[in-house]
């Protein structure tokens, strides 16, 4: 008995060093026993390459990564020093295939944005695979080559909440019934036909954010989105039409061509674009009028008539050609329709052409207006060249802003800086506490 | 006087304190505005009216130990106070997460059970940072993970979905490798019947990996040639199996981790008997480099009825395939370590220059 016990102890002693490290390790191994959703959270903060690599750590880690709800394949997911497009492509395709094959559980977000990936048909397969699950966010960015034509399976993703496409060709099938849950749509460098575009916007009833940049295939921006709050666009279009956009709070619109000089047909209707625009965005809070969009707004502008009010507008940024009296008038009318404006930015767009004889009209208009921009506190003017029209506009602004706190003026060059400063000093200010700051270009 | 009476007498007390019970049944009083920062506690107070007295404390989830609760309350105390700048908050957070990994994991878990999302984000980001850019061995060290995957499992091919004849060949070679491993394992068990302790020092092992030949020399030079051949065979098989162009394998590729996993394979006492101890999944892709010089087979090694001409063709294909895979990595050779049947260590005579020997 005794002997037996001794033997046992000795044996245990002998085995001791073998066993202890592993059991001690297990005791300290807290991370492996964290709940799955926390593990997903930790792993989703790693590049996918590193997350997958954890499968060789230990038995418990073998399949931890495969429930990752977010899969991001970007430039960090491969370590490729090769310049060969085919090598890079094959490798990336094989990685994505395998990750998707091994993955289980829901995928909420899939992002593909690799700078070397062209529009290859392999993407079709992934989109199809994703379309079969309760998939929420898709981001496809094709940085090189031709536009990628999205497969029809994309249009059956009924659970999509966020869709972001770069350099893609969209051609929704006739059976497309819209994305019922889509809240945010970001389309850049895309091609789509007029009908397809109108349909897509109109059939996303939950749409809150819409970004549309550098598109072709359609020229009428018909935006019918009752829940839209954010709209950012920049591109070439003939007309923009808002329907049911009462909720729109932030809008930024840039028209990349000069409507008149490029021979675009002027809207046939007699109503002014500005009036129509203001009436369709009754609750806009922040508005940016970029590139040539003011030119568009000036079309059909009838002097003397104040467009409907935008009482919530507190921030306005306008890109303007001060020499062009039509634009000056449009800007003036726009200002008149936002009585509660707090911040204004005027960015000069230098151009030679402009109807100088019409300056008188602006004065007349401006003098007739007995309103005040009571809440305007900050004004930024930049890129001006000290032309008479620019100074007139500044003079006008200083005279109608009783609460102005600060106006910064930044000329395009210092050529006539002195004269500009002298003029600025002379202008009367409606606000006693206003400071006018001259900034070097 | 009961707690309720106290509350009536001193209404501020009732308003500003909340009673919490941690997993060890201890009850403590916490300022309400701080405790309410945790959505779970907030919910209990609002929907169930709990926590207003010592007799009705809010029972916190199992994962919230007193130590964790005090940490979490420190976090809440700082962040619920108004008027802190983003810079201050960031600085606090950075200092706050400076703790051991075990504690950090427990804190993540506790914060999660209290639904304190910003803290869960903070700690899980910190944990992710500890993993990022590390070799498997380093990660195991940091988190005290057991290295309990067999080398065979680390080698296990993941699914092969492409129908490429070359890949089929690679897989066939791999299957043979597995069989060999199994046999060797059996032999080991039958032969000794007891576990062997590997008592080689890490330095010794390192010298093999880094220094190559000046380590332990094979004592029986007679056997050397034969052994060399054997190793080459194993090496070639290893190399080939590792060449499987598998997405996950490529994901695992990390030039730095290759060497580390060689080390980890060796320092692991239990597994060092296996001839493939030098291979980890992570090293798979780095080891593809090895493939090129090792694709020659001895006819004696493989007797699967492939005629020499055919074999040569396959060899060429495999080599070509390997070259294409290799083009992703800078030219770099790695020595493979194997154990001979006498379980003595000797470096494999890899040429170490990556030049094809054809």
mmCIF file of C-alpha atoms in Angstrom, chain A residues 77-405:
data_model
loop_
_atom_site.group_PDB
_atom_site.id
_atom_site.type_symbol
_atom_site.label_atom_id
_atom_site.label_comp_id
_atom_site.label_asym_id
_atom_site.label_seq_id
_atom_site.Cartn_x
_atom_site.Cartn_y
_atom_site.Cartn_z
ATOM 1 C CA UNK A 77 -6.246 41.556 -47.288
ATOM 2 C CA UNK A 78 -3.433 40.323 -49.496
ATOM 3 C CA UNK A 79 0.285 40.551 -49.163
ATOM 4 C CA UNK A 80 1.164 40.707 -52.800
ATOM 5 C CA UNK A 81 4.346 42.216 -54.026
ATOM 6 C CA UNK A 82 3.684 41.132 -57.554
ATOM 7 C CA UNK A 83 2.830 43.624 -60.233
ATOM 8 C CA UNK A 84 1.158 40.965 -62.317
ATOM 9 C CA UNK A 85 -2.549 41.681 -62.541
ATOM 10 C CA UNK A 86 -3.420 38.037 -63.075
ATOM 11 C CA UNK A 87 -1.508 36.887 -60.017
ATOM 12 C CA UNK A 88 -3.162 39.512 -57.843
ATOM 13 C CA UNK A 89 -6.573 38.795 -59.240
ATOM 14 C CA UNK A 90 -6.271 35.023 -58.858
ATOM 15 C CA UNK A 91 -5.079 35.364 -55.342
ATOM 16 C CA UNK A 92 -7.791 37.761 -54.303
ATOM 17 C CA UNK A 93 -10.492 35.686 -55.962
ATOM 18 C CA UNK A 94 -9.270 32.557 -54.267
ATOM 19 C CA UNK A 95 -9.152 34.276 -50.883
ATOM 20 C CA UNK A 96 -12.681 35.590 -51.146
ATOM 21 C CA UNK A 97 -14.004 32.263 -52.455
ATOM 22 C CA UNK A 98 -12.535 30.404 -49.540
ATOM 23 C CA UNK A 99 -13.567 32.849 -46.891
ATOM 24 C CA UNK A 100 -17.135 32.763 -48.148
ATOM 25 C CA UNK A 101 -17.073 28.986 -48.398
ATOM 26 C CA UNK A 102 -15.887 28.553 -44.827
ATOM 27 C CA UNK A 103 -18.020 31.277 -43.341
ATOM 28 C CA UNK A 104 -21.148 30.346 -41.475
ATOM 29 C CA UNK A 105 -23.926 32.441 -40.039
ATOM 30 C CA UNK A 106 -25.195 35.786 -41.175
ATOM 31 C CA UNK A 107 -23.012 38.239 -43.035
ATOM 32 C CA UNK A 108 -24.173 41.774 -42.395
ATOM 33 C CA UNK A 109 -21.587 43.682 -44.265
ATOM 34 C CA UNK A 110 -19.502 42.886 -47.292
ATOM 35 C CA UNK A 111 -17.007 45.356 -48.630
ATOM 36 C CA UNK A 112 -14.904 44.799 -51.689
ATOM 37 C CA UNK A 113 -12.499 47.586 -52.415
ATOM 38 C CA UNK A 114 -9.172 46.392 -53.697
ATOM 39 C CA UNK A 115 -7.252 48.820 -55.828
ATOM 40 C CA UNK A 116 -6.148 46.107 -58.239
ATOM 41 C CA UNK A 117 -9.412 44.307 -58.727
ATOM 42 C CA UNK A 118 -11.025 44.833 -62.092
ATOM 43 C CA UNK A 119 -14.646 44.206 -62.934
ATOM 44 C CA UNK A 120 -14.439 40.428 -63.031
ATOM 45 C CA UNK A 121 -17.316 38.013 -63.296
ATOM 46 C CA UNK A 122 -16.281 36.360 -60.024
ATOM 47 C CA UNK A 123 -18.008 39.214 -58.250
ATOM 48 C CA UNK A 124 -21.316 37.957 -59.679
ATOM 49 C CA UNK A 125 -20.882 34.729 -57.750
ATOM 50 C CA UNK A 126 -20.258 36.554 -54.483
ATOM 51 C CA UNK A 127 -23.183 38.883 -54.956
ATOM 52 C CA UNK A 128 -25.408 35.898 -55.677
ATOM 53 C CA UNK A 129 -24.152 34.122 -52.580
ATOM 54 C CA UNK A 130 -24.730 37.190 -50.423
ATOM 55 C CA UNK A 131 -28.174 37.768 -51.896
ATOM 56 C CA UNK A 132 -29.297 34.505 -50.333
ATOM 57 C CA UNK A 133 -28.759 35.670 -46.778
ATOM 58 C CA UNK A 134 -30.196 38.447 -44.666
ATOM 59 C CA UNK A 135 -27.588 40.728 -45.991
ATOM 60 C CA UNK A 136 -27.529 44.395 -44.933
ATOM 61 C CA UNK A 137 -24.570 46.330 -46.292
ATOM 62 C CA UNK A 138 -22.864 46.001 -49.630
ATOM 63 C CA UNK A 139 -19.929 48.117 -50.718
ATOM 64 C CA UNK A 140 -18.412 47.448 -54.110
ATOM 65 C CA UNK A 141 -15.666 49.692 -55.335
ATOM 66 C CA UNK A 142 -14.006 48.893 -58.625
ATOM 67 C CA UNK A 143 -11.042 51.187 -58.780
ATOM 68 C CA UNK A 144 -9.694 50.164 -62.134
ATOM 69 C CA UNK A 145 -10.899 49.463 -65.626
ATOM 70 C CA UNK A 146 -14.362 49.328 -67.023
ATOM 71 C CA UNK A 147 -17.617 49.566 -65.167
ATOM 72 C CA UNK A 148 -18.774 46.415 -63.478
ATOM 73 C CA UNK A 149 -22.210 45.297 -64.552
ATOM 74 C CA UNK A 150 -24.061 44.170 -61.487
ATOM 75 C CA UNK A 151 -25.775 40.805 -61.695
ATOM 76 C CA UNK A 152 -29.533 40.597 -61.384
ATOM 77 C CA UNK A 153 -29.170 38.872 -58.028
ATOM 78 C CA UNK A 154 -28.264 42.255 -56.541
ATOM 79 C CA UNK A 155 -31.793 43.486 -57.083
ATOM 80 C CA UNK A 156 -33.265 40.704 -54.993
ATOM 81 C CA UNK A 157 -31.455 41.747 -51.816
ATOM 82 C CA UNK A 158 -34.517 42.668 -49.858
ATOM 83 C CA UNK A 159 -32.732 43.292 -46.588
ATOM 84 C CA UNK A 160 -30.183 45.773 -47.882
ATOM 85 C CA UNK A 161 -29.864 48.825 -45.689
ATOM 86 C CA UNK A 162 -26.767 50.388 -47.196
ATOM 87 C CA UNK A 163 -25.584 50.110 -50.784
ATOM 88 C CA UNK A 164 -22.431 51.755 -52.060
ATOM 89 C CA UNK A 165 -21.237 51.312 -55.626
ATOM 90 C CA UNK A 166 -18.273 52.803 -57.409
ATOM 91 C CA UNK A 167 -17.659 52.383 -61.139
ATOM 92 C CA UNK A 168 -20.620 50.109 -61.746
ATOM 93 C CA UNK A 169 -23.285 49.642 -64.375
ATOM 94 C CA UNK A 170 -26.779 49.207 -63.028
ATOM 95 C CA UNK A 171 -29.527 47.667 -65.049
ATOM 96 C CA UNK A 172 -32.408 46.662 -62.799
ATOM 97 C CA UNK A 173 -34.643 43.986 -64.306
ATOM 98 C CA UNK A 174 -38.285 44.780 -65.016
ATOM 99 C CA UNK A 175 -39.236 42.641 -62.037
ATOM 100 C CA UNK A 176 -37.219 44.802 -59.652
ATOM 101 C CA UNK A 177 -39.511 45.825 -56.851
ATOM 102 C CA UNK A 178 -37.145 48.100 -54.992
ATOM 103 C CA UNK A 179 -35.079 47.801 -51.869
ATOM 104 C CA UNK A 180 -37.692 47.905 -49.153
ATOM 105 C CA UNK A 181 -35.266 48.521 -46.293
ATOM 106 C CA UNK A 182 -32.602 50.587 -48.019
ATOM 107 C CA UNK A 183 -31.732 53.670 -46.005
ATOM 108 C CA UNK A 184 -28.555 54.801 -47.627
ATOM 109 C CA UNK A 185 -27.542 54.725 -51.275
ATOM 110 C CA UNK A 186 -24.195 55.917 -52.560
ATOM 111 C CA UNK A 187 -23.628 55.757 -56.302
ATOM 112 C CA UNK A 188 -20.474 57.164 -57.824
ATOM 113 C CA UNK A 189 -19.201 56.846 -61.364
ATOM 114 C CA UNK A 190 -22.163 54.775 -62.374
ATOM 115 C CA UNK A 191 -24.168 54.221 -65.522
ATOM 116 C CA UNK A 192 -27.888 53.691 -65.434
ATOM 117 C CA UNK A 193 -30.795 54.582 -67.703
ATOM 118 C CA UNK A 194 -33.354 57.238 -66.892
ATOM 119 C CA UNK A 195 -36.174 54.883 -66.143
ATOM 120 C CA UNK A 196 -34.017 52.607 -64.054
ATOM 121 C CA UNK A 197 -32.780 55.511 -61.959
ATOM 122 C CA UNK A 198 -36.203 57.005 -61.344
ATOM 123 C CA UNK A 199 -37.595 53.615 -60.462
ATOM 124 C CA UNK A 200 -34.846 52.731 -58.095
ATOM 125 C CA UNK A 201 -35.147 55.942 -56.099
ATOM 126 C CA UNK A 202 -38.920 55.811 -56.031
ATOM 127 C CA UNK A 203 -39.002 52.204 -54.904
ATOM 128 C CA UNK A 204 -36.786 52.621 -51.861
ATOM 129 C CA UNK A 205 -39.379 54.004 -49.459
ATOM 130 C CA UNK A 206 -37.007 54.119 -46.483
ATOM 131 C CA UNK A 207 -34.257 56.022 -48.248
ATOM 132 C CA UNK A 208 -32.679 58.632 -45.974
ATOM 133 C CA UNK A 209 -29.320 59.312 -47.585
ATOM 134 C CA UNK A 210 -28.569 59.599 -51.265
ATOM 135 C CA UNK A 211 -25.179 60.349 -52.776
ATOM 136 C CA UNK A 212 -24.902 60.583 -56.502
ATOM 137 C CA UNK A 213 -21.649 61.570 -58.171
ATOM 138 C CA UNK A 214 -20.437 61.442 -61.742
ATOM 139 C CA UNK A 215 -23.212 59.444 -63.293
ATOM 140 C CA UNK A 216 -24.216 58.946 -66.876
ATOM 141 C CA UNK A 217 -27.120 57.425 -68.763
ATOM 142 C CA UNK A 218 -29.689 59.741 -67.243
ATOM 143 C CA UNK A 219 -29.983 63.508 -67.160
ATOM 144 C CA UNK A 220 -33.109 64.199 -65.161
ATOM 145 C CA UNK A 221 -32.571 63.848 -61.446
ATOM 146 C CA UNK A 222 -36.008 62.903 -60.363
ATOM 147 C CA UNK A 223 -35.822 62.322 -56.654
ATOM 148 C CA UNK A 224 -38.947 60.885 -55.168
ATOM 149 C CA UNK A 225 -38.061 59.912 -51.623
ATOM 150 C CA UNK A 226 -40.393 60.827 -48.786
ATOM 151 C CA UNK A 227 -37.865 60.022 -46.043
ATOM 152 C CA UNK A 228 -34.816 61.563 -47.646
ATOM 153 C CA UNK A 229 -32.795 63.690 -45.226
ATOM 154 C CA UNK A 230 -29.446 63.923 -46.944
ATOM 155 C CA UNK A 231 -28.790 64.482 -50.622
ATOM 156 C CA UNK A 232 -25.381 65.047 -52.139
ATOM 157 C CA UNK A 233 -24.906 65.181 -55.847
ATOM 158 C CA UNK A 234 -22.388 66.346 -58.375
ATOM 159 C CA UNK A 235 -22.494 65.686 -62.063
ATOM 160 C CA UNK A 236 -23.937 66.625 -65.387
ATOM 161 C CA UNK A 237 -27.684 66.827 -65.514
ATOM 162 C CA UNK A 238 -30.328 68.906 -67.228
ATOM 163 C CA UNK A 239 -32.838 69.201 -64.482
ATOM 164 C CA UNK A 240 -33.426 68.230 -60.920
ATOM 165 C CA UNK A 241 -36.886 67.493 -59.703
ATOM 166 C CA UNK A 242 -37.809 66.847 -56.103
ATOM 167 C CA UNK A 243 -41.005 65.050 -55.259
ATOM 168 C CA UNK A 244 -42.088 64.307 -51.703
ATOM 169 C CA UNK A 245 -38.864 65.565 -50.212
ATOM 170 C CA UNK A 246 -40.288 67.479 -47.282
ATOM 171 C CA UNK A 247 -37.838 65.825 -44.892
ATOM 172 C CA UNK A 248 -34.705 66.805 -46.769
ATOM 173 C CA UNK A 249 -32.466 68.684 -44.329
ATOM 174 C CA UNK A 250 -29.019 68.624 -45.898
ATOM 175 C CA UNK A 251 -28.526 69.129 -49.599
ATOM 176 C CA UNK A 252 -25.442 69.710 -51.680
ATOM 177 C CA UNK A 253 -25.874 70.043 -55.401
ATOM 178 C CA UNK A 254 -23.177 70.612 -57.967
ATOM 179 C CA UNK A 255 -23.823 70.994 -61.648
ATOM 180 C CA UNK A 256 -20.627 70.372 -63.564
ATOM 181 C CA UNK A 257 -21.509 72.204 -66.781
ATOM 182 C CA UNK A 258 -22.463 75.762 -67.480
ATOM 183 C CA UNK A 259 -26.078 75.462 -68.553
ATOM 184 C CA UNK A 260 -26.195 78.467 -70.817
ATOM 185 C CA UNK A 261 -22.846 78.585 -72.458
ATOM 186 C CA UNK A 262 -22.812 74.861 -73.127
ATOM 187 C CA UNK A 263 -26.066 75.148 -74.979
ATOM 188 C CA UNK A 264 -28.213 73.156 -72.621
ATOM 189 C CA UNK A 265 -31.905 73.642 -73.341
ATOM 190 C CA UNK A 266 -33.381 76.149 -70.995
ATOM 191 C CA UNK A 267 -36.282 74.786 -69.099
ATOM 192 C CA UNK A 268 -39.382 75.337 -71.170
ATOM 193 C CA UNK A 269 -41.664 76.121 -68.305
ATOM 194 C CA UNK A 270 -42.264 79.689 -67.191
ATOM 195 C CA UNK A 271 -41.765 79.024 -63.525
ATOM 196 C CA UNK A 272 -38.380 79.907 -62.196
ATOM 197 C CA UNK A 273 -36.094 77.062 -61.240
ATOM 198 C CA UNK A 274 -35.255 78.788 -57.991
ATOM 199 C CA UNK A 275 -38.889 79.110 -56.983
ATOM 200 C CA UNK A 276 -39.571 75.504 -57.796
ATOM 201 C CA UNK A 277 -36.422 74.398 -55.976
ATOM 202 C CA UNK A 278 -37.231 76.335 -52.801
ATOM 203 C CA UNK A 279 -40.815 75.156 -52.695
ATOM 204 C CA UNK A 280 -39.798 71.505 -52.960
ATOM 205 C CA UNK A 281 -37.338 71.737 -50.076
ATOM 206 C CA UNK A 282 -39.378 73.427 -47.378
ATOM 207 C CA UNK A 283 -37.333 72.075 -44.464
ATOM 208 C CA UNK A 284 -33.813 72.230 -45.748
ATOM 209 C CA UNK A 285 -31.338 73.265 -43.052
ATOM 210 C CA UNK A 286 -28.016 73.179 -44.853
ATOM 211 C CA UNK A 287 -27.665 73.886 -48.545
ATOM 212 C CA UNK A 288 -24.643 73.952 -50.794
ATOM 213 C CA UNK A 289 -25.029 75.322 -54.297
ATOM 214 C CA UNK A 290 -21.928 74.168 -56.100
ATOM 215 C CA UNK A 291 -20.223 74.603 -59.448
ATOM 216 C CA UNK A 292 -22.744 75.913 -61.983
ATOM 217 C CA UNK A 293 -25.880 75.049 -60.081
ATOM 218 C CA UNK A 294 -26.630 78.692 -59.307
ATOM 219 C CA UNK A 295 -26.719 79.264 -63.029
ATOM 220 C CA UNK A 296 -29.406 76.614 -63.257
ATOM 221 C CA UNK A 297 -31.325 78.232 -60.415
ATOM 222 C CA UNK A 298 -31.139 81.593 -62.190
ATOM 223 C CA UNK A 299 -33.085 80.276 -65.150
ATOM 224 C CA UNK A 300 -36.546 81.728 -65.396
ATOM 225 C CA UNK A 301 -35.876 83.977 -62.426
ATOM 226 C CA UNK A 302 -38.321 86.821 -62.378
ATOM 227 C CA UNK A 303 -37.123 89.873 -60.589
ATOM 228 C CA UNK A 304 -39.197 91.181 -57.771
ATOM 229 C CA UNK A 305 -40.862 87.925 -56.922
ATOM 230 C CA UNK A 306 -39.745 86.290 -53.712
ATOM 231 C CA UNK A 307 -39.704 82.530 -53.903
ATOM 232 C CA UNK A 308 -41.333 80.555 -51.137
ATOM 233 C CA UNK A 309 -39.492 80.585 -47.869
ATOM 234 C CA UNK A 310 -37.030 78.059 -46.464
ATOM 235 C CA UNK A 311 -37.446 78.968 -42.814
ATOM 236 C CA UNK A 312 -35.145 76.223 -41.475
ATOM 237 C CA UNK A 313 -32.165 77.068 -43.608
ATOM 238 C CA UNK A 314 -29.292 78.075 -41.329
ATOM 239 C CA UNK A 315 -26.263 77.333 -43.470
ATOM 240 C CA UNK A 316 -25.883 78.313 -47.099
ATOM 241 C CA UNK A 317 -22.884 77.999 -49.363
ATOM 242 C CA UNK A 318 -22.990 79.386 -52.885
ATOM 243 C CA UNK A 319 -20.499 79.130 -55.699
ATOM 244 C CA UNK A 320 -21.130 82.266 -57.681
ATOM 245 C CA UNK A 321 -19.877 84.211 -60.664
ATOM 246 C CA UNK A 322 -20.276 87.748 -59.343
ATOM 247 C CA UNK A 323 -19.910 89.258 -62.797
ATOM 248 C CA UNK A 324 -22.984 87.437 -64.005
ATOM 249 C CA UNK A 325 -25.968 89.536 -63.030
ATOM 250 C CA UNK A 326 -28.384 86.617 -63.412
ATOM 251 C CA UNK A 327 -26.465 84.706 -60.798
ATOM 252 C CA UNK A 328 -26.271 87.759 -58.567
ATOM 253 C CA UNK A 329 -30.002 88.116 -58.757
ATOM 254 C CA UNK A 330 -30.570 84.440 -58.097
ATOM 255 C CA UNK A 331 -28.286 84.598 -55.066
ATOM 256 C CA UNK A 332 -30.106 87.663 -53.829
ATOM 257 C CA UNK A 333 -33.466 85.969 -54.204
ATOM 258 C CA UNK A 334 -32.184 82.855 -52.514
ATOM 259 C CA UNK A 335 -31.015 84.957 -49.567
ATOM 260 C CA UNK A 336 -34.381 86.632 -49.379
ATOM 261 C CA UNK A 337 -36.076 83.293 -49.064
ATOM 262 C CA UNK A 338 -34.034 82.194 -46.059
ATOM 263 C CA UNK A 339 -34.826 84.693 -43.323
ATOM 264 C CA UNK A 340 -33.266 82.587 -40.561
ATOM 265 C CA UNK A 341 -29.888 82.094 -42.134
ATOM 266 C CA UNK A 342 -27.008 82.041 -39.631
ATOM 267 C CA UNK A 343 -23.992 81.258 -41.743
ATOM 268 C CA UNK A 344 -23.232 82.162 -45.344
ATOM 269 C CA UNK A 345 -20.357 81.220 -47.596
ATOM 270 C CA UNK A 346 -19.777 82.819 -50.979
ATOM 271 C CA UNK A 347 -17.181 81.260 -53.239
ATOM 272 C CA UNK A 348 -16.319 83.241 -56.324
ATOM 273 C CA UNK A 349 -16.168 81.423 -59.608
ATOM 274 C CA UNK A 350 -13.997 83.592 -61.804
ATOM 275 C CA UNK A 351 -15.264 83.925 -65.345
ATOM 276 C CA UNK A 352 -15.039 86.779 -67.795
ATOM 277 C CA UNK A 353 -18.412 86.674 -69.325
ATOM 278 C CA UNK A 354 -21.241 88.485 -67.709
ATOM 279 C CA UNK A 355 -23.775 91.122 -68.457
ATOM 280 C CA UNK A 356 -22.335 94.229 -66.918
ATOM 281 C CA UNK A 357 -25.236 96.407 -67.953
ATOM 282 C CA UNK A 358 -27.468 94.419 -65.646
ATOM 283 C CA UNK A 359 -25.653 95.671 -62.547
ATOM 284 C CA UNK A 360 -28.255 98.347 -62.224
ATOM 285 C CA UNK A 361 -30.973 95.728 -61.911
ATOM 286 C CA UNK A 362 -29.236 94.136 -58.971
ATOM 287 C CA UNK A 363 -29.005 97.485 -57.203
ATOM 288 C CA UNK A 364 -32.596 98.186 -57.869
ATOM 289 C CA UNK A 365 -33.620 94.797 -56.556
ATOM 290 C CA UNK A 366 -31.384 95.018 -53.538
ATOM 291 C CA UNK A 367 -32.571 98.491 -52.635
ATOM 292 C CA UNK A 368 -36.189 97.523 -52.997
ATOM 293 C CA UNK A 369 -35.828 94.829 -50.440
ATOM 294 C CA UNK A 370 -36.569 96.128 -47.015
ATOM 295 C CA UNK A 371 -36.003 92.774 -45.291
ATOM 296 C CA UNK A 372 -33.057 91.943 -43.083
ATOM 297 C CA UNK A 373 -31.048 88.808 -42.494
ATOM 298 C CA UNK A 374 -31.529 89.165 -38.782
ATOM 299 C CA UNK A 375 -29.788 85.989 -37.665
ATOM 300 C CA UNK A 376 -26.841 85.957 -40.005
ATOM 301 C CA UNK A 377 -23.715 85.943 -37.846
ATOM 302 C CA UNK A 378 -20.910 84.625 -39.973
ATOM 303 C CA UNK A 379 -20.083 85.358 -43.590
ATOM 304 C CA UNK A 380 -17.186 84.003 -45.572
ATOM 305 C CA UNK A 381 -16.307 85.433 -48.951
ATOM 306 C CA UNK A 382 -13.422 83.933 -50.843
ATOM 307 C CA UNK A 383 -11.790 83.912 -54.232
ATOM 308 C CA UNK A 384 -12.870 87.409 -55.200
ATOM 309 C CA UNK A 385 -10.888 89.639 -57.534
ATOM 310 C CA UNK A 386 -12.118 93.029 -56.219
ATOM 311 C CA UNK A 387 -14.497 93.595 -59.116
ATOM 312 C CA UNK A 388 -17.180 96.225 -58.645
ATOM 313 C CA UNK A 389 -19.950 93.616 -58.533
ATOM 314 C CA UNK A 390 -18.231 91.689 -55.790
ATOM 315 C CA UNK A 391 -17.793 94.799 -53.677
ATOM 316 C CA UNK A 392 -21.404 95.738 -54.261
ATOM 317 C CA UNK A 393 -22.535 92.374 -53.028
ATOM 318 C CA UNK A 394 -20.355 92.639 -49.906
ATOM 319 C CA UNK A 395 -21.639 96.143 -49.294
ATOM 320 C CA UNK A 396 -25.184 94.856 -49.600
ATOM 321 C CA UNK A 397 -24.544 92.004 -47.165
ATOM 322 C CA UNK A 398 -23.001 94.324 -44.559
ATOM 323 C CA UNK A 399 -25.999 96.610 -44.768
ATOM 324 C CA UNK A 400 -28.658 93.927 -44.183
ATOM 325 C CA UNK A 401 -27.063 91.938 -41.361
ATOM 326 C CA UNK A 402 -27.698 93.600 -38.012
ATOM 327 C CA UNK A 403 -26.341 90.647 -35.991
ATOM 328 C CA UNK A 404 -23.204 90.029 -37.993
ATOM 329 C CA UNK A 405 -20.251 89.064 -35.846
#
